[in-house]
CSV table of C-alpha atoms in Angstrom, one decimal:
chain,number,residue,atom,x,y,z
A,517,MET,CA,6.0,43.3,197.4
A,518,ARG,CA,4.3,40.4,198.7
A,519,ALA,CA,2.0,38.4,196.7
A,520,MET,CA,-1.9,39.1,197.1
A,521,SER,CA,-4.4,40.0,194.3
A,522,ALA,CA,-6.4,43.3,194.3
A,523,ASP,CA,-9.5,40.8,195.0
A,524,GLN,CA,-9.0,39.8,198.3
A,525,MET,CA,-8.1,42.7,200.0
A,526,SER,CA,-8.7,46.7,199.0
A,527,ILE,CA,-5.9,48.4,197.2
A,528,GLY,CA,-5.2,50.7,200.7
A,529,ASP,CA,-5.5,47.7,203.1
A,530,MET,CA,-3.0,45.5,200.6
A,531,LEU,CA,-0.7,49.3,200.1
A,532,ALA,CA,-1.0,49.4,204.3
A,533,ALA,CA,0.1,45.4,204.4
A,534,THR,CA,2.6,45.9,202.5
A,535,VAL,CA,4.2,49.3,202.9
A,536,PRO,CA,4.6,50.3,206.1
A,537,MET,CA,6.1,54.5,205.6
A,538,ALA,CA,1.4,54.4,204.5
A,539,ARG,CA,1.1,53.1,207.6
A,540,THR,CA,3.0,54.6,209.4
A,541,LEU,CA,1.6,58.4,208.1
A,542,ASN,CA,-1.7,57.1,208.6
A,543,LEU,CA,-2.8,57.5,205.4
A,544,ALA,CA,-6.4,57.0,204.2
A,545,PHE,CA,-7.4,55.5,200.6
A,546,LEU,CA,-10.1,57.1,199.7
A,547,GLU,CA,-11.0,56.4,196.2
A,548,THR,CA,-8.5,53.9,194.3
A,549,THR,CA,-9.6,52.9,190.5
A,550,PRO,CA,-7.5,52.2,187.7
A,551,GLN,CA,-7.9,55.8,186.5
A,552,LYS,CA,-7.4,57.7,189.3
A,553,ALA,CA,-6.1,57.0,193.2
A,554,VAL,CA,-7.0,60.1,195.9
A,555,VAL,CA,-5.0,59.7,199.3
A,556,ALA,CA,-5.5,62.1,202.5
A,557,LEU,CA,-2.8,62.9,204.9
A,558,PRO,CA,-4.2,63.2,208.3
A,559,ASP,CA,-2.4,66.3,210.4
A,560,GLN,CA,-0.4,65.4,212.6
A,561,ALA,CA,1.8,67.1,214.4
A,562,ASP,CA,4.8,64.5,214.3
A,563,TYR,CA,5.5,64.7,210.6
A,564,HIS,CA,4.7,68.9,210.8
A,565,ASN,CA,7.3,71.4,209.6
A,566,HIS,CA,9.0,74.7,210.5
A,567,VAL,CA,6.4,75.6,209.5
A,568,GLY,CA,3.3,73.8,211.1
A,569,GLY,CA,2.4,72.0,208.2
A,570,PRO,CA,3.1,68.7,206.4
A,571,HIS,CA,6.9,67.9,206.6
A,572,ALA,CA,8.0,67.8,202.4
A,573,GLY,CA,9.1,64.6,202.4
A,574,ALA,CA,5.8,63.4,204.2
A,575,MET,CA,3.3,64.9,201.1
A,576,PHE,CA,6.1,63.2,198.8
A,577,THR,CA,5.2,60.1,200.3
A,578,LEU,CA,1.5,60.7,199.9
A,579,GLY,CA,1.3,61.5,196.5
A,580,GLU,CA,4.0,58.3,196.2
A,581,SER,CA,1.5,56.1,197.7
A,582,ALA,CA,-1.5,58.0,195.9
A,583,SER,CA,0.4,57.5,192.2
A,584,GLY,CA,1.0,53.7,193.8
A,585,ALA,CA,-2.4,52.4,194.6
A,586,VAL,CA,-3.2,53.8,190.9
A,587,VAL,CA,-0.6,51.8,189.4
A,588,LEU,CA,-2.1,48.5,191.9
A,589,ALA,CA,-5.2,49.3,190.2
A,590,ALA,CA,-4.5,49.6,186.8
A,591,PHE,CA,-2.8,46.7,186.7
A,592,GLY,CA,-3.4,44.8,189.6
A,593,GLU,CA,-4.3,41.8,187.2
A,594,GLN,CA,-0.2,41.8,186.2
A,595,LEU,CA,1.8,40.5,189.8
A,596,ALA,CA,1.8,37.1,188.9
A,597,ARG,CA,4.0,38.4,186.2
A,598,ALA,CA,5.6,41.7,186.6
A,599,VAL,CA,6.5,43.6,190.0
A,600,PRO,CA,5.4,47.7,189.7
A,601,LEU,CA,8.4,50.0,191.1
A,602,ALA,CA,8.8,53.5,190.3
A,603,VAL,CA,11.9,54.7,188.7
A,604,SER,CA,11.4,57.9,188.6
A,605,ALA,CA,9.9,61.3,190.5
A,606,GLU,CA,10.1,64.9,190.5
A,607,ILE,CA,7.5,67.4,193.3
A,608,ALA,CA,7.7,71.1,192.9
A,609,TYR,CA,6.4,72.2,196.1
A,610,LYS,CA,4.1,75.1,194.9
A,611,LYS,CA,1.7,76.9,197.8
A,612,LEU,CA,2.0,75.8,201.8
A,613,ALA,CA,0.3,73.2,202.7
A,614,MET,CA,-1.2,73.0,206.4
A,615,GLY,CA,-3.4,71.2,207.9
A,616,ARG,CA,-5.2,67.6,206.0
A,617,VAL,CA,-3.7,67.2,202.3
A,618,THR,CA,-5.1,64.7,199.3
A,619,ALA,CA,-3.1,63.7,196.8
A,620,THR,CA,-5.3,63.0,192.8
A,621,ALA,CA,-3.2,60.5,191.4
A,622,THR,CA,-3.8,59.8,187.6
A,623,LEU,CA,-2.1,57.6,184.9
A,624,GLY,CA,-0.9,59.2,182.2
A,625,ARG,CA,-0.9,56.4,179.2
A,626,PRO,CA,-3.6,53.8,178.6
A,627,ALA,CA,-3.5,50.3,180.9
A,628,ALA,CA,-3.9,48.5,177.8
A,629,ASP,CA,-0.9,50.4,176.3
A,630,VAL,CA,1.8,49.5,178.6
A,631,VAL,CA,-0.1,46.1,179.2
A,632,ALA,CA,0.5,45.5,175.8
A,633,GLU,CA,4.4,46.6,175.8
A,634,LEU,CA,4.2,43.5,178.8
A,635,ASP,CA,3.1,41.4,175.9
A,636,ALA,CA,5.7,42.1,173.7
A,637,GLY,CA,8.6,41.3,176.5
A,638,GLU,CA,8.8,44.3,176.6
A,639,ARG,CA,9.3,46.4,180.0
A,640,PRO,CA,7.0,49.4,179.9
A,641,GLU,CA,7.5,52.9,181.9
A,642,PHE,CA,4.1,55.3,181.9
A,643,PRO,CA,4.0,58.0,184.0
A,644,VAL,CA,2.0,58.9,186.9
A,645,SER,CA,0.3,62.7,187.6
A,646,ILE,CA,-0.5,64.0,191.0
A,647,ALA,CA,-2.2,66.9,192.3
A,648,ILE,CA,-1.8,67.5,196.2
A,649,GLN,CA,-4.3,69.6,197.8
A,650,ARG,CA,-5.5,71.9,200.6
A,651,GLU,CA,-8.6,71.6,202.2
A,652,ASP,CA,-9.8,74.5,200.8
A,653,GLY,CA,-9.1,72.7,197.1
A,654,ALA,CA,-5.7,75.1,196.9
A,655,VAL,CA,-3.6,73.0,195.2
A,656,THR,CA,-0.2,72.6,197.1
A,657,GLY,CA,2.3,70.4,195.5
A,658,GLU,CA,2.4,68.7,191.7
A,659,MET,CA,4.4,65.8,191.5
A,660,THR,CA,5.3,62.5,188.8
A,661,VAL,CA,6.1,58.9,188.9
A,662,VAL,CA,7.9,57.3,186.4
A,663,TRP,CA,6.3,53.8,186.8
A,664,THR,CA,7.3,50.3,185.2
A,665,LEU,CA,6.3,47.5,185.4
A,666,ARG,CA,9.2,44.5,185.7
A,667,PRO,CA,8.4,41.4,184.4
A,668,ASN,CA,8.8,38.4,187.2
A,669,GLY,CA,12.0,36.2,186.2
């Protein structure tokens, strides 16, 4: 990831600039706070699966991008000394997704606890939970991404 501060541009702009896949899927970053991020995947025929909904890979990218947005919002001040990296991810497809879908990502540990581990010279890991929903509110997928802050140097 290129070095940029969250103050210079929005989190969505930062992700679009540094993560080409987010740009490719035309993801819309609707809300980003240090506790929660909401990202939308528009209904695009080029990214449909065999039943006419968003492809599983596109939904995975949506969820991972939402998790990255909340991580950047929560830990943007740490970018000069650590790089956020996804360690692992799990996704469960619950219901048929059709049309526009949104992913809501929430930080699974207090940011202060993660920063305290980083301050202690550790490489902290923390989960981000993501719910993927259709426009009618039905949850079509659930995802967890475990992130780390890898110290620079």
